[in-house]
CSV table of C-alpha atoms in Angstrom, one decimal:
chain,number,residue,atom,x,y,z
S,97,MET,CA,4.3,6.4,-1.9
S,98,THR,CA,2.4,9.1,-3.5
S,99,ASP,CA,1.8,7.7,-7.0
S,100,GLY,CA,-1.1,5.5,-6.0
S,101,ILE,CA,-1.7,1.9,-5.0
S,102,ASP,CA,-2.2,-0.7,-7.6
S,103,GLY,CA,-3.6,-4.2,-7.1
S,104,THR,CA,-2.4,-7.4,-8.6
S,105,ASP,CA,-5.2,-7.3,-11.1
S,106,GLY,CA,-4.4,-3.7,-11.9
S,107,THR,CA,-7.5,-2.2,-10.2
S,108,ASP,CA,-7.2,0.5,-7.6
S,109,GLY,CA,-5.6,-1.4,-4.8
S,110,THR,CA,-7.8,0.2,-2.1
S,111,GLU,CA,-10.7,-1.9,-3.4
S,112,GLY,CA,-9.1,-4.8,-1.6
S,113,ALA,CA,-9.7,-3.3,1.9
S,114,ASP,CA,-12.9,-2.7,3.7
S,115,GLU,CA,-12.6,0.9,4.7
S,116,VAL,CA,-9.2,1.3,6.4
S,117,GLY,CA,-8.8,-1.8,8.5
S,118,GLY,CA,-10.6,-4.3,6.3
S,119,THR,CA,-11.2,-8.0,6.9
S,120,GLY,CA,-8.7,-9.2,4.4
S,121,GLY,CA,-7.2,-11.8,6.7
S,122,ARG,CA,-7.9,-15.5,6.7
S,123,GLY,CA,-11.5,-16.3,7.2
S,124,ASP,CA,-13.6,-13.6,9.0
S,125,GLY,CA,-10.9,-12.8,11.6
S,126,PRO,CA,-8.8,-9.6,11.9
S,127,VAL,CA,-5.8,-9.0,9.6
S,128,ARG,CA,-2.9,-10.3,11.6
S,129,VAL,CA,0.3,-8.2,11.3
S,130,LEU,CA,3.9,-8.8,12.3
S,131,VAL,CA,6.1,-5.7,12.7
S,132,ALA,CA,9.8,-6.2,12.0
S,133,ASP,CA,12.1,-3.2,12.6
S,134,ASP,CA,15.3,-2.8,14.5
S,135,GLN,CA,14.2,0.4,16.1
S,136,ALA,CA,11.9,-0.2,19.2
S,137,MET,CA,10.2,3.2,18.8
S,138,VAL,CA,9.2,2.4,15.2
S,139,ARG,CA,8.0,-1.0,16.1
S,140,GLY,CA,6.0,0.3,19.0
S,141,SER,CA,4.4,3.1,16.9
S,142,PHE,CA,3.3,0.7,14.2
S,143,ARG,CA,1.9,-1.8,16.8
S,144,VAL,CA,-0.2,0.9,18.6
S,145,LEU,CA,-1.5,2.1,15.2
S,146,ILE,CA,-2.4,-1.5,14.1
S,147,ASP,CA,-3.9,-2.5,17.5
S,148,HIS,CA,-6.2,0.6,17.6
S,149,THR,CA,-7.6,-0.1,14.1
S,150,PRO,CA,-10.8,-2.2,13.9
S,151,GLY,CA,-10.2,-5.4,11.9
S,152,MET,CA,-6.4,-5.5,12.6
S,153,THR,CA,-4.2,-6.9,15.3
S,154,ALA,CA,-0.5,-7.0,15.8
S,155,VAL,CA,0.7,-10.6,16.5
S,156,GLY,CA,4.3,-9.8,17.2
S,157,GLU,CA,7.4,-7.6,16.9
S,158,ALA,CA,10.8,-8.6,15.6
S,159,ALA,CA,14.0,-6.6,16.0
S,160,THR,CA,16.0,-8.7,13.6
S,161,GLY,CA,15.4,-10.5,10.3
S,162,ALA,CA,16.0,-13.9,12.1
S,163,GLU,CA,13.3,-13.0,14.6
S,164,ALA,CA,10.9,-12.0,11.8
S,165,VAL,CA,11.4,-15.4,10.1
S,166,GLU,CA,10.9,-17.3,13.4
S,167,ILE,CA,7.8,-15.4,14.4
S,168,ALA,CA,6.3,-15.6,10.9
S,169,ARG,CA,6.7,-19.4,11.1
S,170,ARG,CA,5.1,-19.5,14.5
S,171,GLU,CA,2.3,-17.0,14.1
S,172,ARG,CA,1.6,-17.2,10.3
S,173,PRO,CA,0.6,-13.5,10.1
S,174,ASP,CA,-1.3,-12.2,7.0
S,175,VAL,CA,1.2,-9.4,6.6
S,176,VAL,CA,4.7,-8.6,7.7
S,177,LEU,CA,5.9,-5.0,7.8
S,178,MET,CA,9.6,-5.6,7.1
S,179,ASP,CA,12.4,-3.1,7.5
S,180,ILE,CA,15.2,-3.7,5.0
S,181,ARG,CA,18.2,-2.9,7.2
S,182,MET,CA,18.2,-5.0,10.3
S,183,PRO,CA,21.0,-6.9,12.2
S,184,GLU,CA,21.8,-10.6,12.1
S,185,LEU,CA,19.6,-11.2,9.0
S,186,ASP,CA,18.6,-8.3,6.8
S,187,GLY,CA,15.0,-7.8,5.6
S,188,ILE,CA,15.9,-9.0,2.1
S,189,GLU,CA,17.0,-12.5,3.2
S,190,ALA,CA,14.2,-12.6,5.8
S,191,THR,CA,11.7,-11.9,3.0
S,192,ARG,CA,13.3,-14.5,0.8
S,193,ARG,CA,13.1,-17.2,3.5
S,194,ILE,CA,9.5,-16.3,4.4
S,195,CYS,CA,8.3,-16.4,0.8
S,196,ALA,CA,10.2,-19.5,-0.1
S,197,ASP,CA,9.1,-21.6,2.9
S,198,PRO,CA,5.9,-23.6,2.1
S,199,ALA,CA,4.8,-23.0,5.7
S,200,THR,CA,4.8,-19.3,5.3
S,201,SER,CA,4.4,-18.9,1.5
S,202,GLY,CA,1.0,-17.3,2.0
S,203,VAL,CA,2.4,-14.5,4.2
S,204,ARG,CA,2.6,-11.2,2.4
S,205,VAL,CA,5.6,-8.9,3.0
S,206,LEU,CA,5.5,-5.2,2.8
S,207,VAL,CA,9.0,-3.6,2.8
S,208,LEU,CA,9.6,-0.4,4.8
S,209,THR,CA,12.2,1.9,3.3
S,210,THR,CA,13.5,5.4,3.6
S,211,PHE,CA,14.1,5.9,-0.2
S,212,ASP,CA,11.9,4.5,-3.0
S,213,LEU,CA,14.8,4.2,-5.6
S,214,ASP,CA,16.8,1.9,-3.5
S,215,GLU,CA,18.6,-1.2,-4.7
S,216,TYR,CA,17.6,-3.0,-1.5
S,217,VAL,CA,14.0,-2.4,-2.2
S,218,TYR,CA,14.5,-3.9,-5.7
S,219,ALA,CA,16.2,-6.9,-4.1
S,220,ALA,CA,13.3,-7.4,-1.7
S,221,LEU,CA,10.8,-7.3,-4.5
S,222,ARG,CA,12.8,-9.8,-6.3
S,223,ALA,CA,12.9,-12.0,-3.2
S,224,GLY,CA,9.1,-12.0,-3.1
S,225,ALA,CA,7.9,-8.8,-1.3
S,226,THR,CA,4.5,-7.8,-2.4
S,227,GLY,CA,5.3,-4.1,-2.3
S,228,PHE,CA,7.0,-1.3,-0.4
S,229,LEU,CA,6.1,1.7,1.7
S,230,LEU,CA,8.2,4.7,2.6
S,231,LYS,CA,8.6,5.1,6.3
S,232,ASP,CA,7.1,8.6,6.2
S,233,THR,CA,3.9,7.3,4.7
S,234,PRO,CA,0.9,8.8,6.5
S,235,PRO,CA,-0.7,6.3,9.0
S,236,THR,CA,-4.0,6.1,7.1
S,237,GLU,CA,-2.2,5.0,4.0
S,238,VAL,CA,-0.1,2.4,5.9
S,239,LEU,CA,-3.4,0.9,7.2
S,240,ALA,CA,-5.0,0.9,3.8
S,241,ALA,CA,-1.9,-0.7,2.4
S,242,ILE,CA,-2.0,-3.5,5.0
S,243,GLY,CA,-5.6,-4.1,4.1
S,244,VAL,CA,-4.8,-4.2,0.3
S,245,VAL,CA,-2.0,-6.7,0.8
S,246,ALA,CA,-3.9,-8.9,3.2
S,247,ALA,CA,-6.7,-9.1,0.6
S,248,GLY,CA,-4.2,-10.8,-1.7
S,249,GLU,CA,-3.2,-7.9,-4.0
S,250,SER,CA,0.1,-6.3,-4.7
S,251,LEU,CA,0.9,-2.9,-3.4
S,252,LEU,CA,2.5,-1.0,-6.2
S,253,ALA,CA,2.8,2.6,-7.3
S,254,PRO,CA,3.2,1.8,-11.0
S,255,SER,CA,5.5,4.7,-11.9
S,256,VAL,CA,7.6,4.3,-8.9
S,257,THR,CA,8.0,0.6,-9.3
S,258,SER,CA,8.8,0.9,-13.0
S,259,ARG,CA,11.5,3.5,-12.2
S,260,LEU,CA,12.9,1.3,-9.5
S,261,VAL,CA,13.1,-1.9,-11.6
S,262,ALA,CA,14.4,0.0,-14.6
S,263,GLU,CA,17.2,1.4,-12.4
S,264,PHE,CA,18.5,-1.9,-11.1
S,265,ALA,CA,17.2,-4.8,-13.1
S,266,ARG,CA,19.8,-4.7,-15.9
S,267,ARG,CA,22.8,-4.2,-13.5
S,268,PRO,CA,25.0,-7.2,-13.3
S,269,GLU,CA,24.9,-8.8,-9.9
S,270,PRO,CA,27.1,-11.8,-8.9
S,271,GLY,CA,25.1,-14.7,-7.7
S,272,ARG,CA,21.8,-13.5,-9.0
S,273,PRO,CA,19.7,-16.3,-10.5
S,274,PRO,CA,19.2,-16.1,-14.3
S,275,ALA,CA,16.1,-14.3,-15.6
S,276,ARG,CA,13.1,-16.5,-16.1
S,277,SER,CA,12.5,-17.6,-19.7
S,278,LEU,CA,9.7,-16.2,-21.8
S,279,ASP,CA,9.3,-19.4,-23.7
S,280,GLY,CA,5.6,-20.4,-23.9
S,281,VAL,CA,4.4,-16.8,-23.5
S,282,THR,CA,2.1,-15.8,-26.4
S,283,ASP,CA,2.7,-12.6,-28.4
S,284,ARG,CA,-0.4,-11.1,-26.8
S,285,GLU,CA,0.8,-12.0,-23.3
S,286,LEU,CA,4.2,-10.5,-24.1
S,287,GLU,CA,2.4,-7.3,-25.2
S,288,VAL,CA,0.5,-7.2,-21.9
S,289,LEU,CA,3.7,-7.9,-19.9
S,290,GLY,CA,5.6,-5.1,-21.6
S,291,LEU,CA,2.8,-2.6,-20.8
S,292,ILE,CA,2.5,-3.8,-17.2
S,293,ALA,CA,6.2,-3.1,-16.8
S,294,LEU,CA,5.7,0.4,-18.1
S,295,GLY,CA,3.2,1.0,-15.3
S,296,LEU,CA,-0.2,0.6,-17.1
S,297,SER,CA,-3.1,-0.4,-14.9
S,298,ASN,CA,-5.7,-2.9,-16.0
S,299,THR,CA,-8.1,-0.2,-17.1
S,300,GLU,CA,-5.4,1.4,-19.2
S,301,LEU,CA,-4.4,-2.0,-20.6
S,302,ALA,CA,-7.9,-2.7,-21.7
S,303,GLU,CA,-8.2,0.7,-23.4
S,304,HIS,CA,-4.8,0.5,-25.0
S,305,LEU,CA,-5.3,-3.0,-26.4
S,306,HIS,CA,-9.1,-2.7,-27.0
S,307,LEU,CA,-9.8,-5.7,-24.8
S,308,SER,CA,-12.3,-6.2,-22.0
S,309,PRO,CA,-11.1,-5.9,-18.4
S,310,ALA,CA,-12.0,-9.6,-17.9
S,311,THR,CA,-9.7,-10.6,-20.8
S,312,ILE,CA,-6.9,-8.5,-19.4
S,313,LYS,CA,-7.3,-10.3,-16.0
S,314,THR,CA,-7.1,-13.6,-17.8
S,315,HIS,CA,-3.9,-12.7,-19.6
S,316,ILE,CA,-2.3,-11.5,-16.3
S,317,GLY,CA,-3.4,-14.7,-14.6
S,318,ARG,CA,-1.7,-16.8,-17.3
S,319,LEU,CA,1.4,-14.7,-17.1
S,320,LEU,CA,1.6,-15.2,-13.3
S,321,ALA,CA,1.3,-19.0,-13.8
S,322,LYS,CA,3.7,-19.3,-16.8
S,323,LEU,CA,6.4,-17.1,-15.2
S,324,ARG,CA,5.9,-18.6,-11.7
S,325,ALA,CA,5.5,-15.0,-10.4
S,326,ARG,CA,3.9,-14.3,-7.1
S,327,ASP,CA,2.4,-11.0,-8.1
S,328,ARG,CA,2.5,-8.0,-10.4
S,329,ALA,CA,5.8,-6.7,-8.9
S,330,GLN,CA,7.6,-9.9,-10.1
S,331,LEU,CA,6.0,-9.6,-13.6
S,332,VAL,CA,7.6,-6.1,-13.8
S,333,ILE,CA,11.0,-7.5,-12.8
S,334,VAL,CA,10.8,-10.4,-15.3
S,335,ALA,CA,9.9,-7.9,-18.1
S,336,TYR,CA,13.1,-5.9,-17.4
S,337,GLU,CA,15.5,-8.7,-16.6
S,338,THR,CA,14.6,-10.5,-19.8
S,339,GLY,CA,15.1,-7.4,-21.9
S,340,LEU,CA,11.5,-7.4,-23.1
S,341,VAL,CA,11.0,-3.7,-22.1
S,342,ASP,CA,14.1,-2.5,-23.9
S,343,ALA,CA,13.2,-4.5,-27.0
S,344,ARG,CA,9.7,-3.0,-27.1
S,345,ARG,CA,11.1,0.5,-26.8
S,346,ARG,CA,13.5,-0.2,-29.7
S,347,GLU,CA,10.6,-1.5,-31.8
S,348,ALA,CA,8.7,1.7,-31.0
């Protein structure tokens, strides 16, 4: 991704990592990473990169989605680098199972993809992935991304994510759960949600709405709780799937 990294609270996501490696894992230990990809060379390259980075360690490799779920349950990594297209169980379903399981709900999933505007990436974000990386992302950016996600923030390039969700959110999909209700969300929170979906960072939200950064963070925290969203990525999805963004554009 080349449009920048954005944290859950809208700050520059790289603030969540200490240098490149960071110590964003549980406690004071290294960030523990599981690499899931059906190509052995890709898995090996990521593992070497991670193991040679201070403050990080690779805790396993998975060649299938089923293996990724199994190892995630056993090792409880901080972050899973998850390829979308894998045999037996694809990365979308593996992400869904990891994020839905109380035993692994704290595990953060970073999706690996070849194309950013990909319906599979959208499905993975909807399943609970914290963000996505292009497979040709430079190594230093991959390491920074792992640190950001391990620190509990979302990895989003706002403009890319908004394009992605806008492309796929309104398409009918058999079997897709209904969009979450916006009942109970205040008018101000709806305004914040709509602007988040359009890619505004917290700093931009504060300037646009003439509010303090602390107030913006409070509104986002309430939105996450009311909409049962894991992170900012899911807030963007909710805004599009409920039609909020389209409605705001028509009003404008």
